[in-house]
mmCIF file of C-alpha atoms and ligand atoms in Angstrom:
data_model
loop_
_atom_site.group_PDB
_atom_site.id
_atom_site.type_symbol
_atom_site.label_atom_id
_atom_site.label_comp_id
_atom_site.label_asym_id
_atom_site.label_seq_id
_atom_site.Cartn_x
_atom_site.Cartn_y
_atom_site.Cartn_z
ATOM 1 C CA MET A 113 8.076 -6.998 -19.194
ATOM 2 C CA LYS A 114 4.580 -6.805 -20.428
ATOM 3 C CA ASN A 115 3.079 -4.714 -17.397
ATOM 4 C CA LEU A 116 5.579 -2.554 -15.515
ATOM 5 C CA ASN A 117 4.681 -0.869 -11.877
ATOM 6 C CA ILE A 118 7.084 1.403 -10.419
ATOM 7 C CA LEU A 119 6.698 3.116 -7.198
ATOM 8 C CA ILE A 120 8.995 6.139 -6.738
ATOM 9 C CA LYS A 121 9.658 8.333 -3.978
ATOM 10 C CA PRO A 122 9.959 11.976 -5.296
ATOM 11 C CA ALA A 123 10.503 13.554 -1.813
ATOM 12 C CA SER A 124 12.232 10.460 -0.492
ATOM 13 C CA SER A 125 11.202 10.340 3.537
ATOM 14 C CA ALA A 126 10.173 13.859 4.188
ATOM 15 C CA CYS A 127 6.872 14.391 5.309
ATOM 16 C CA ASN A 128 4.845 17.431 6.454
ATOM 17 C CA MET A 129 3.086 15.139 9.182
ATOM 18 C CA VAL A 130 4.432 13.116 12.224
ATOM 19 C CA CYS A 131 2.107 10.004 12.125
ATOM 20 C CA ARG A 132 3.003 8.040 15.458
ATOM 21 C CA TYR A 133 3.469 4.896 13.685
ATOM 22 C CA CYS A 134 5.315 5.743 10.388
ATOM 23 C CA PHE A 135 7.117 2.642 9.066
ATOM 24 C CA TYR A 136 8.849 4.503 6.701
ATOM 25 C CA LYS A 137 10.575 6.849 8.798
ATOM 26 C CA ASP A 138 11.398 3.838 11.006
ATOM 27 C CA GLU A 139 13.058 2.243 8.150
ATOM 28 C CA ALA A 140 14.623 5.308 6.711
ATOM 29 C CA GLU A 141 16.297 5.975 9.927
ATOM 30 C CA LYS A 142 18.034 2.590 9.697
ATOM 31 C CA ARG A 143 20.056 3.447 6.614
ATOM 32 C CA GLU A 144 23.193 5.393 6.024
ATOM 33 C CA THR A 145 21.372 8.551 4.538
ATOM 34 C CA ALA A 146 17.565 8.713 5.834
ATOM 35 C CA CYS A 147 16.511 11.433 3.504
ATOM 36 C CA TYR A 148 17.669 11.658 -0.085
ATOM 37 C CA GLY A 149 16.104 14.872 -0.587
ATOM 38 C CA MET A 150 14.234 15.826 -3.684
ATOM 39 C CA MET A 151 14.229 13.999 -6.889
ATOM 40 C CA SER A 152 16.068 15.621 -9.566
ATOM 41 C CA GLU A 153 14.785 15.974 -13.166
ATOM 42 C CA GLU A 154 17.758 13.683 -14.009
ATOM 43 C CA VAL A 155 16.688 11.126 -12.082
ATOM 44 C CA MET A 156 12.842 11.412 -13.314
ATOM 45 C CA GLU A 157 13.742 11.284 -16.831
ATOM 46 C CA ASN A 158 15.726 8.286 -16.637
ATOM 47 C CA ILE A 159 12.938 6.404 -14.785
ATOM 48 C CA ILE A 160 10.703 7.502 -17.453
ATOM 49 C CA LYS A 161 12.446 6.482 -20.499
ATOM 50 C CA LYS A 162 13.651 3.348 -19.162
ATOM 51 C CA ALA A 163 10.497 2.279 -17.902
ATOM 52 C CA LEU A 164 8.903 3.169 -21.346
ATOM 53 C CA GLU A 165 11.306 1.189 -22.949
ATOM 54 C CA TYR A 166 11.096 -2.160 -20.926
ATOM 55 C CA ALA A 167 7.302 -2.276 -20.378
ATOM 56 C CA GLN A 168 5.664 -3.752 -23.317
ATOM 57 C CA GLU A 169 1.778 -3.327 -22.714
ATOM 58 C CA THR A 170 1.349 -1.055 -19.534
ATOM 59 C CA CYS A 171 3.330 0.876 -17.330
ATOM 60 C CA THR A 172 2.162 2.136 -14.098
ATOM 61 C CA PHE A 173 3.719 4.876 -11.947
ATOM 62 C CA GLY A 174 2.809 5.114 -8.272
ATOM 63 C CA PHE A 175 4.423 7.986 -6.182
ATOM 64 C CA GLN A 176 4.586 7.414 -2.293
ATOM 65 C CA GLY A 177 6.763 8.666 0.293
ATOM 66 C CA GLY A 178 7.301 10.109 2.803
ATOM 67 C CA GLU A 179 4.986 12.767 1.397
ATOM 68 C CA PRO A 180 5.284 12.920 -2.420
ATOM 69 C CA THR A 181 3.369 15.987 -2.899
ATOM 70 C CA LEU A 182 6.334 17.837 -1.064
ATOM 71 C CA ALA A 183 8.364 17.333 -4.398
ATOM 72 C CA GLY A 184 5.706 20.305 -5.930
ATOM 73 C CA LEU A 185 3.020 20.202 -8.691
ATOM 74 C CA GLU A 186 5.657 21.291 -11.037
ATOM 75 C CA PHE A 187 7.473 18.016 -10.432
ATOM 76 C CA PHE A 188 4.113 15.881 -11.521
ATOM 77 C CA GLN A 189 3.600 18.110 -14.627
ATOM 78 C CA LYS A 190 7.012 17.582 -15.891
ATOM 79 C CA PHE A 191 7.038 14.175 -15.193
ATOM 80 C CA THR A 192 3.393 13.532 -17.363
ATOM 81 C CA ASP A 193 5.011 15.960 -19.922
ATOM 82 C CA LEU A 194 7.843 13.861 -20.047
ATOM 83 C CA VAL A 195 5.837 10.422 -20.274
ATOM 84 C CA GLU A 196 3.962 11.960 -23.301
ATOM 85 C CA LYS A 197 7.420 12.820 -24.867
ATOM 86 C CA TYR A 198 8.565 9.471 -24.425
ATOM 87 C CA ASN A 199 5.645 7.173 -24.828
ATOM 88 C CA LYS A 200 6.785 6.390 -28.535
ATOM 89 C CA ASN A 201 5.407 2.473 -28.207
ATOM 90 C CA HIS A 202 2.057 4.095 -26.936
ATOM 91 C CA LEU A 203 1.620 2.059 -24.128
ATOM 92 C CA ALA A 204 -1.148 2.451 -21.636
ATOM 93 C CA VAL A 205 0.014 4.624 -18.651
ATOM 94 C CA SER A 206 -1.695 5.030 -15.508
ATOM 95 C CA TYR A 207 -0.737 7.042 -12.501
ATOM 96 C CA SER A 208 -1.327 6.463 -8.649
ATOM 97 C CA LEU A 209 -0.213 8.820 -5.763
ATOM 98 C CA GLN A 210 -0.669 7.689 -2.088
ATOM 99 C CA THR A 211 -0.670 11.012 0.124
ATOM 100 C CA ASN A 212 -1.613 12.575 3.512
ATOM 101 C CA GLY A 213 -3.543 15.085 1.466
ATOM 102 C CA ILE A 214 -2.308 18.070 3.440
ATOM 103 C CA LEU A 215 -0.780 20.242 0.232
ATOM 104 C CA ILE A 216 -3.603 19.624 -1.962
ATOM 105 C CA ASP A 217 -5.787 22.197 -3.245
ATOM 106 C CA ASN A 218 -8.026 22.888 -6.294
ATOM 107 C CA GLU A 219 -4.889 23.209 -8.644
ATOM 108 C CA TRP A 220 -3.665 19.908 -7.512
ATOM 109 C CA ILE A 221 -7.580 18.455 -8.024
ATOM 110 C CA THR A 222 -7.682 19.784 -11.678
ATOM 111 C CA PHE A 223 -4.282 18.160 -12.414
ATOM 112 C CA PHE A 224 -5.167 14.649 -10.886
ATOM 113 C CA ALA A 225 -8.459 14.723 -12.576
ATOM 114 C CA ASP A 226 -6.884 15.703 -16.132
ATOM 115 C CA LYS A 227 -4.261 13.211 -15.911
ATOM 116 C CA LYS A 228 -6.486 10.565 -14.475
ATOM 117 C CA PHE A 229 -4.358 9.857 -11.212
ATOM 118 C CA LEU A 230 -5.780 7.521 -9.024
ATOM 119 C CA ILE A 231 -5.374 9.309 -5.548
ATOM 120 C CA GLY A 232 -4.840 6.996 -2.239
ATOM 121 C CA ILE A 233 -5.347 9.350 0.853
ATOM 122 C CA SER A 234 -4.608 8.212 4.304
ATOM 123 C CA LEU A 235 -7.394 8.888 6.672
ATOM 124 C CA ASP A 236 -7.970 6.668 9.972
ATOM 125 C CA GLY A 237 -11.366 7.422 10.629
ATOM 126 C CA PRO A 238 -13.342 10.482 12.108
ATOM 127 C CA LYS A 239 -11.879 12.921 14.260
ATOM 128 C CA GLU A 240 -10.645 11.354 17.702
ATOM 129 C CA ILE A 241 -9.484 8.308 15.521
ATOM 130 C CA GLN A 242 -7.426 10.209 13.047
ATOM 131 C CA ASP A 243 -6.054 12.560 15.782
ATOM 132 C CA ALA A 244 -5.082 9.692 17.795
ATOM 133 C CA ASN A 245 -2.054 8.941 15.647
ATOM 134 C CA ARG A 246 -1.841 11.430 12.828
ATOM 135 C CA LEU A 247 -0.869 14.719 13.656
ATOM 136 C CA ASP A 248 0.738 17.403 11.772
ATOM 137 C CA GLN A 249 4.303 18.940 12.371
ATOM 138 C CA ASN A 250 2.768 21.290 14.794
ATOM 139 C CA GLY A 251 0.920 18.827 16.953
ATOM 140 C CA LYS A 252 -2.544 19.815 15.066
ATOM 141 C CA SER A 253 -5.187 18.115 13.910
ATOM 142 C CA THR A 254 -5.415 17.077 10.450
ATOM 143 C CA PHE A 255 -8.834 16.159 9.968
ATOM 144 C CA ASN A 256 -10.742 18.801 8.759
ATOM 145 C CA ARG A 257 -8.027 19.403 6.013
ATOM 146 C CA VAL A 258 -7.853 15.998 4.889
ATOM 147 C CA THR A 259 -11.662 15.334 4.686
ATOM 148 C CA ARG A 260 -12.088 18.716 3.164
ATOM 149 C CA VAL A 261 -9.625 17.534 0.217
ATOM 150 C CA ILE A 262 -11.341 14.006 0.036
ATOM 151 C CA GLN A 263 -14.707 15.877 -0.796
ATOM 152 C CA GLY A 264 -12.767 18.003 -3.429
ATOM 153 C CA LEU A 265 -11.436 15.332 -5.000
ATOM 154 C CA LEU A 266 -14.613 13.345 -5.257
ATOM 155 C CA ARG A 267 -16.487 16.610 -6.560
ATOM 156 C CA SER A 268 -14.050 16.604 -9.433
ATOM 157 C CA GLN A 269 -14.496 12.811 -10.152
ATOM 158 C CA VAL A 270 -11.007 12.302 -8.940
ATOM 159 C CA GLU A 271 -10.806 8.360 -8.192
ATOM 160 C CA VAL A 272 -10.323 8.452 -4.359
ATOM 161 C CA ASN A 273 -9.054 5.119 -2.074
ATOM 162 C CA VAL A 274 -9.153 5.785 1.223
ATOM 163 C CA LEU A 275 -6.282 3.828 3.078
ATOM 164 C CA THR A 276 -7.291 3.057 6.901
ATOM 165 C CA VAL A 277 -4.296 2.063 9.200
ATOM 166 C CA LEU A 278 -5.634 -0.263 11.605
ATOM 167 C CA THR A 279 -3.785 0.299 15.105
ATOM 168 C CA ARG A 280 -4.690 -0.661 18.647
ATOM 169 C CA GLN A 281 -7.127 2.506 18.611
ATOM 170 C CA SER A 282 -8.765 2.081 15.481
ATOM 171 C CA ALA A 283 -8.937 -1.327 15.236
ATOM 172 C CA ARG A 284 -11.979 -1.591 17.835
ATOM 173 C CA HIS A 285 -14.264 1.053 15.810
ATOM 174 C CA VAL A 286 -14.278 -0.429 12.531
ATOM 175 C CA GLU A 287 -17.720 -0.065 12.387
ATOM 176 C CA LYS A 288 -17.673 3.785 13.023
ATOM 177 C CA ILE A 289 -14.805 4.151 10.482
ATOM 178 C CA TYR A 290 -16.752 2.162 7.845
ATOM 179 C CA SER A 291 -20.194 4.038 8.037
ATOM 180 C CA PHE A 292 -18.008 7.527 8.547
ATOM 181 C CA LEU A 293 -16.200 6.988 5.102
ATOM 182 C CA LYS A 294 -19.370 5.550 3.362
ATOM 183 C CA LYS A 295 -21.033 9.170 4.467
ATOM 184 C CA LEU A 296 -18.202 10.951 3.268
ATOM 185 C CA GLY A 297 -18.569 9.216 -0.083
ATOM 186 C CA VAL A 298 -15.789 7.009 -0.019
ATOM 187 C CA ARG A 299 -16.495 3.918 -2.013
ATOM 188 C CA TYR A 300 -13.029 2.553 -2.289
ATOM 189 C CA GLN A 301 -11.603 1.633 1.104
ATOM 190 C CA GLN A 302 -8.643 -0.389 1.982
ATOM 191 C CA TYR A 303 -7.276 -1.412 5.524
ATOM 192 C CA ILE A 304 -4.089 -2.215 6.411
ATOM 193 C CA PRO A 305 -2.519 -3.117 9.765
ATOM 194 C CA CYS A 306 0.216 -0.718 11.032
ATOM 195 C CA LEU A 307 3.775 -2.112 11.203
ATOM 196 C CA ASP A 308 5.928 -2.577 14.407
ATOM 197 C CA PRO A 309 9.352 -1.239 13.946
ATOM 198 C CA LEU A 310 11.626 -3.393 11.808
ATOM 199 C CA GLY A 311 13.456 -5.934 13.570
ATOM 200 C CA GLN A 312 11.552 -5.569 17.075
ATOM 201 C CA PRO A 313 9.203 -7.835 18.828
ATOM 202 C CA GLN A 314 5.464 -7.157 17.709
ATOM 203 C CA GLY A 315 2.877 -5.926 19.730
ATOM 204 C CA LYS A 316 4.699 -3.666 22.068
ATOM 205 C CA GLU A 317 4.117 0.154 20.719
ATOM 206 C CA PHE A 318 1.338 2.134 22.329
ATOM 207 C CA TYR A 319 -0.081 1.992 18.862
ATOM 208 C CA SER A 320 0.212 -1.834 18.110
ATOM 209 C CA LEU A 321 -1.955 -4.054 16.698
ATOM 210 C CA THR A 322 -2.492 -7.303 18.018
ATOM 211 C CA PRO A 323 -3.835 -10.645 16.222
ATOM 212 C CA LYS A 324 -6.983 -10.530 18.581
ATOM 213 C CA LEU A 325 -8.031 -7.239 17.476
ATOM 214 C CA PHE A 326 -6.952 -7.804 13.927
ATOM 215 C CA ALA A 327 -9.576 -10.868 13.783
ATOM 216 C CA GLN A 328 -12.271 -8.797 15.207
ATOM 217 C CA ALA A 329 -11.957 -5.829 12.742
ATOM 218 C CA HIS A 330 -11.753 -7.952 9.849
ATOM 219 C CA LYS A 331 -14.509 -10.033 10.866
ATOM 220 C CA ARG A 332 -16.914 -7.176 11.754
ATOM 221 C CA LEU A 333 -15.802 -5.240 8.501
ATOM 222 C CA PHE A 334 -16.694 -8.523 6.438
ATOM 223 C CA ASP A 335 -20.435 -8.348 8.144
ATOM 224 C CA LEU A 336 -20.574 -4.995 7.098
ATOM 225 C CA TRP A 337 -19.502 -5.352 3.597
ATOM 226 C CA PHE A 338 -21.357 -8.670 2.789
ATOM 227 C CA SER A 339 -24.489 -7.058 4.187
ATOM 228 C CA ASP A 340 -24.069 -3.830 2.071
ATOM 229 C CA LEU A 341 -23.687 -5.879 -0.681
ATOM 230 C CA MET A 342 -26.644 -7.915 -0.753
ATOM 231 C CA ARG A 343 -28.486 -4.661 -0.233
ATOM 232 C CA ASN A 344 -26.650 -3.757 -3.656
ATOM 233 C CA ASP A 345 -25.008 -1.075 -1.845
ATOM 234 C CA TYR A 346 -21.261 -1.645 -3.008
ATOM 235 C CA VAL A 347 -18.151 -0.783 -1.399
ATOM 236 C CA TYR A 348 -14.967 -2.053 -2.666
ATOM 237 C CA ILE A 349 -12.710 -3.708 0.145
ATOM 238 C CA ARG A 350 -9.358 -4.442 -1.473
ATOM 239 C CA GLN A 351 -8.531 -7.614 0.665
ATOM 240 C CA PHE A 352 -11.987 -8.969 0.315
ATOM 241 C CA GLU A 353 -12.097 -8.289 -3.287
ATOM 242 C CA ASN A 354 -9.001 -10.064 -3.560
ATOM 243 C CA TRP A 355 -10.198 -13.181 -1.562
ATOM 244 C CA VAL A 356 -13.248 -13.587 -3.721
ATOM 245 C CA GLY A 357 -11.170 -13.087 -7.007
ATOM 246 C CA ILE A 358 -8.767 -15.782 -5.752
ATOM 247 C CA LEU A 359 -11.558 -18.113 -5.661
ATOM 248 C CA LYS A 360 -12.556 -17.438 -8.772
ATOM 249 C CA GLY A 361 -9.096 -18.080 -10.088
ATOM 250 C CA TYR A 362 -8.121 -14.813 -10.603
ATOM 251 C CA PRO A 363 -4.549 -13.698 -9.556
ATOM 252 C CA PRO A 364 -4.442 -11.657 -6.713
ATOM 253 C CA GLU A 365 -3.307 -7.880 -7.134
ATOM 254 C CA ALA A 366 -1.410 -7.664 -3.931
ATOM 255 C CA CYS A 367 2.258 -8.971 -3.486
ATOM 256 C CA THR A 368 1.310 -10.551 0.334
ATOM 257 C CA MET A 369 -1.013 -12.916 -1.363
ATOM 258 C CA TYR A 370 1.262 -14.259 -3.926
ATOM 259 C CA GLY A 371 2.793 -16.756 -1.364
ATOM 260 C CA ARG A 372 6.167 -15.067 -2.176
ATOM 261 C CA CYS A 373 7.746 -11.491 -2.445
ATOM 262 C CA THR A 374 8.139 -10.186 -5.765
ATOM 263 C CA MET A 375 9.999 -7.141 -7.153
ATOM 264 C CA GLN A 376 8.227 -3.960 -6.135
ATOM 265 C CA ASN A 377 10.366 -1.860 -8.332
ATOM 266 C CA VAL A 378 10.874 1.065 -5.609
ATOM 267 C CA ILE A 379 12.981 4.156 -6.694
ATOM 268 C CA GLU A 380 14.133 6.586 -3.701
ATOM 269 C CA ALA A 381 14.501 10.386 -4.632
ATOM 270 C CA ASN A 382 18.223 9.754 -6.006
ATOM 271 C CA GLY A 383 17.225 6.876 -8.195
ATOM 272 C CA ASP A 384 18.549 3.953 -6.022
ATOM 273 C CA VAL A 385 16.120 0.710 -6.663
ATOM 274 C CA PHE A 386 14.762 -1.545 -3.638
ATOM 275 C CA PRO A 387 12.559 -4.617 -3.886
ATOM 276 C CA CYS A 388 10.010 -3.577 -1.490
ATOM 277 C CA ASP A 389 8.413 -0.486 0.198
ATOM 278 C CA PHE A 390 8.938 -2.261 3.567
ATOM 279 C CA TYR A 391 12.643 -2.893 3.136
ATOM 280 C CA VAL A 392 14.110 -0.005 1.565
ATOM 281 C CA LEU A 393 17.234 -0.575 3.520
ATOM 282 C CA ASP A 394 20.801 -0.069 2.114
ATOM 283 C CA LYS A 395 21.801 -3.825 1.937
ATOM 284 C CA TYR A 396 18.932 -4.529 -0.272
ATOM 285 C CA LYS A 397 19.545 -1.779 -2.963
ATOM 286 C CA VAL A 398 19.743 -3.737 -6.240
ATOM 287 C CA GLY A 399 21.346 -0.531 -8.101
ATOM 288 C CA ASN A 400 20.530 2.802 -9.430
ATOM 289 C CA ILE A 401 18.110 3.837 -12.145
ATOM 290 C CA LYS A 402 20.618 6.501 -13.455
ATOM 291 C CA GLU A 403 23.280 3.542 -13.945
ATOM 292 C CA GLN A 404 21.365 0.611 -15.159
ATOM 293 C CA SER A 405 18.334 -0.240 -17.251
ATOM 294 C CA PHE A 406 15.285 -2.384 -15.732
ATOM 295 C CA GLN A 407 16.583 -5.350 -17.783
ATOM 296 C CA GLN A 408 20.199 -4.838 -15.887
ATOM 297 C CA LEU A 409 18.365 -4.612 -12.804
ATOM 298 C CA TYR A 410 16.406 -7.805 -13.121
ATOM 299 C CA GLU A 411 19.422 -9.550 -13.907
ATOM 300 C CA LYS A 412 20.918 -8.675 -10.498
ATOM 301 C CA LEU A 413 17.663 -10.013 -8.686
ATOM 302 C CA GLU A 414 18.746 -13.414 -7.729
ATOM 303 C CA GLU A 415 22.201 -12.250 -6.251
ATOM 304 C CA ASN A 416 20.138 -9.796 -4.009
ATOM 305 C CA SER A 417 19.603 -11.178 -0.434
ATOM 306 C CA PHE A 418 15.923 -10.215 -0.153
ATOM 307 C CA PHE A 419 15.129 -12.595 -2.919
ATOM 308 C CA GLN A 420 16.968 -15.515 -0.887
ATOM 309 C CA ASP A 421 14.142 -15.544 1.688
ATOM 310 C CA ALA A 422 11.518 -14.459 -0.975
ATOM 311 C CA ASP A 423 8.937 -17.581 -0.133
ATOM 312 C CA LYS A 424 9.711 -17.814 3.515
ATOM 313 C CA ARG A 425 6.328 -17.957 5.190
ATOM 314 C CA ASP A 426 5.067 -19.553 8.507
ATOM 315 C CA ILE A 427 5.943 -23.108 9.043
ATOM 316 C CA ARG A 428 2.435 -24.273 9.108
ATOM 317 C CA CYS A 429 1.478 -23.132 5.938
ATOM 318 C CA PRO A 430 2.159 -26.126 3.684
ATOM 319 C CA ASP A 431 -0.056 -28.309 5.790
ATOM 320 C CA CYS A 432 -2.948 -25.760 6.173
ATOM 321 C CA ARG A 433 -6.420 -25.388 4.518
ATOM 322 C CA TRP A 434 -6.162 -21.979 4.115
ATOM 323 C CA TYR A 435 -2.990 -21.621 2.092
ATOM 324 C CA PRO A 436 -4.828 -21.398 -1.395
ATOM 325 C CA ILE A 437 -6.505 -18.100 -0.209
ATOM 326 C CA CYS A 438 -3.927 -17.105 2.381
ATOM 327 C CA ARG A 439 -0.542 -17.842 0.901
ATOM 328 C CA GLY A 440 1.250 -16.759 4.097
ATOM 329 C CA GLY A 441 0.448 -13.374 4.161
ATOM 330 C CA CYS A 442 3.583 -10.622 4.299
ATOM 331 C CA ARG A 443 6.850 -11.704 4.948
ATOM 332 C CA ARG A 444 7.393 -8.616 7.053
ATOM 333 C CA ASP A 445 4.552 -10.193 9.486
ATOM 334 C CA CYS A 446 7.065 -13.090 9.761
ATOM 335 C CA SER A 447 9.762 -13.760 12.503
ATOM 336 C CA VAL A 448 11.564 -16.488 14.030
ATOM 337 C CA GLU A 449 10.219 -18.025 17.136
ATOM 338 C CA LYS A 450 11.992 -21.068 18.742
ATOM 339 C CA GLN A 451 13.945 -21.482 15.583
ATOM 340 C CA GLN A 452 10.424 -21.526 13.173
ATOM 341 C CA GLN A 453 8.930 -19.086 10.946
ATOM 342 C CA HIS A 454 5.847 -17.595 12.302
ATOM 343 C CA ASN A 455 3.419 -15.248 10.987
ATOM 344 C CA TYR A 456 2.022 -12.994 13.775
ATOM 345 C CA TYR A 457 -1.345 -12.789 12.182
ATOM 346 C CA CYS A 458 -1.886 -16.672 11.309
ATOM 347 C CA GLU A 459 -4.210 -17.651 14.010
ATOM 348 C CA ALA A 460 -6.103 -14.080 13.235
ATOM 349 C CA TYR A 461 -6.368 -15.454 9.426
ATOM 350 C CA GLN A 462 -7.626 -18.748 10.154
ATOM 351 C CA GLU A 463 -10.285 -17.485 12.599
ATOM 352 C CA ILE A 464 -11.129 -14.847 9.919
ATOM 353 C CA PHE A 465 -11.418 -17.546 6.651
ATOM 354 C CA SER A 466 -13.155 -19.947 8.778
ATOM 355 C CA TYR A 467 -15.666 -16.878 9.619
ATOM 356 C CA VAL A 468 -15.966 -15.993 5.951
ATOM 357 C CA ILE A 469 -15.482 -18.816 3.843
ATOM 358 C CA GLU A 470 -19.154 -19.612 3.330
ATOM 359 C CA ARG A 471 -19.956 -16.009 1.964
ATOM 360 C CA LEU A 472 -16.756 -15.821 0.019
ATOM 361 C CA GLU A 473 -17.653 -19.218 -1.770
ATOM 362 C CA TYR A 474 -21.001 -17.812 -2.419
ATOM 363 C CA LEU A 475 -19.805 -14.426 -4.124
ATOM 364 C CA ALA A 476 -17.281 -16.422 -6.017
ATOM 365 C CA ARG A 477 -20.136 -18.598 -7.511
ATOM 366 C CA ARG A 478 -22.417 -15.648 -8.115
HETATM 367 S S1 SF4 B 713 7.509 -8.153 2.173
HETATM 368 FE FE1 SF4 B 713 5.394 -8.202 2.122
HETATM 369 S S2 SF4 B 713 4.952 -6.350 0.889
HETATM 370 FE FE2 SF4 B 713 7.175 -6.825 0.589
HETATM 371 S S3 SF4 B 713 7.366 -7.802 -1.499
HETATM 372 FE FE3 SF4 B 713 7.098 -9.307 0.172
HETATM 373 S S4 SF4 B 713 4.952 -9.791 0.518
HETATM 374 FE FE4 SF4 B 713 4.865 -7.862 -0.535
HETATM 375 S S1 SF4 B 714 -3.545 -19.074 8.150
HETATM 376 FE FE1 SF4 B 714 -1.622 -19.489 8.856
HETATM 377 S S2 SF4 B 714 -0.633 -21.209 8.310
HETATM 378 FE FE2 SF4 B 714 -2.429 -20.794 7.066
HETATM 379 S S3 SF4 B 714 -1.663 -20.164 5.048
HETATM 380 FE FE3 SF4 B 714 -2.041 -18.319 6.150
HETATM 381 S S4 SF4 B 714 0.036 -18.147 7.370
HETATM 382 FE FE4 SF4 B 714 0.052 -19.979 6.408
#
């Protein structure tokens, strides 16, 4: 494989925060073993050796959790040392890490800057919005700690992407969130809808996002983003950039825009490999990196039941005028209603695309 992307969970589902909407906690509790503890050096070495053997041009190691920094800075120092040792084919290697930011201090920041990590930090917005759902284990606010870390990373020229979860509480305030993040100096922003518990009807939790709020938030965000762009005040918002890219003929970078689920190479702390972060469940386990090579894992994908429904999207998609740009969204947002597959956000997508299409086309022509 030319370009290999791997998503590693060094601390399994362990976390030092208790976000009310955590999708990974919900998923992990549906497995026989909710938390596999910390990743051993044996698993780490297997991942690195096998990934660098299998990739031909580029290899991206992404770290996620739970909270990946709980594995300790030494884990990551060892990891990057081993990559240097085993990268005999001189592949272009990059690193990314998604964190809540709580444990990051100057030593971590120096390391991230040195190894050119792209750091994704979760922050839902100004204090009252962050504190509505993202508290630490003692029920205390995390806002000041997280914003200080973001400022420290930016000062050290570490690339920072802030990930904001759209909930019933935050989606009404996207204008406030967008300008707050800009003021903080965050130019790379990503907004993702919070997930309802797996296998349960959507919209029932107190934090649940509704399609109406999803549409309103994206339309308002697009207005803000576009108007800044026209003033040469550039902010990167992943979703919008992808839409422009698709209209220009580039492949999207998010699997939710491919029209089918693809292998995301999620590796749990014990070495078990799964197809997607939203489905790290026992029944979808592909294999274990200690026992198989990536080649062997890929050969087994067709027999994995996750991929049997890989391109199952909304029943309306094949006739939809927005399909070329939407591609049916994420399968995790789909469920069966009256024996037909529906995407919870389908009507919201249609409303958003009708609202933004002229400006998207203009940007794609520029
Ligand atoms: S379920 Fe969603 S996130 Fe997972 S592979 Fe499919 S489209 Fe991607
Ligand atoms: S807007 Fe709805 S029907 Fe159209 S492509 Fe997207 S999910 Fe499918």
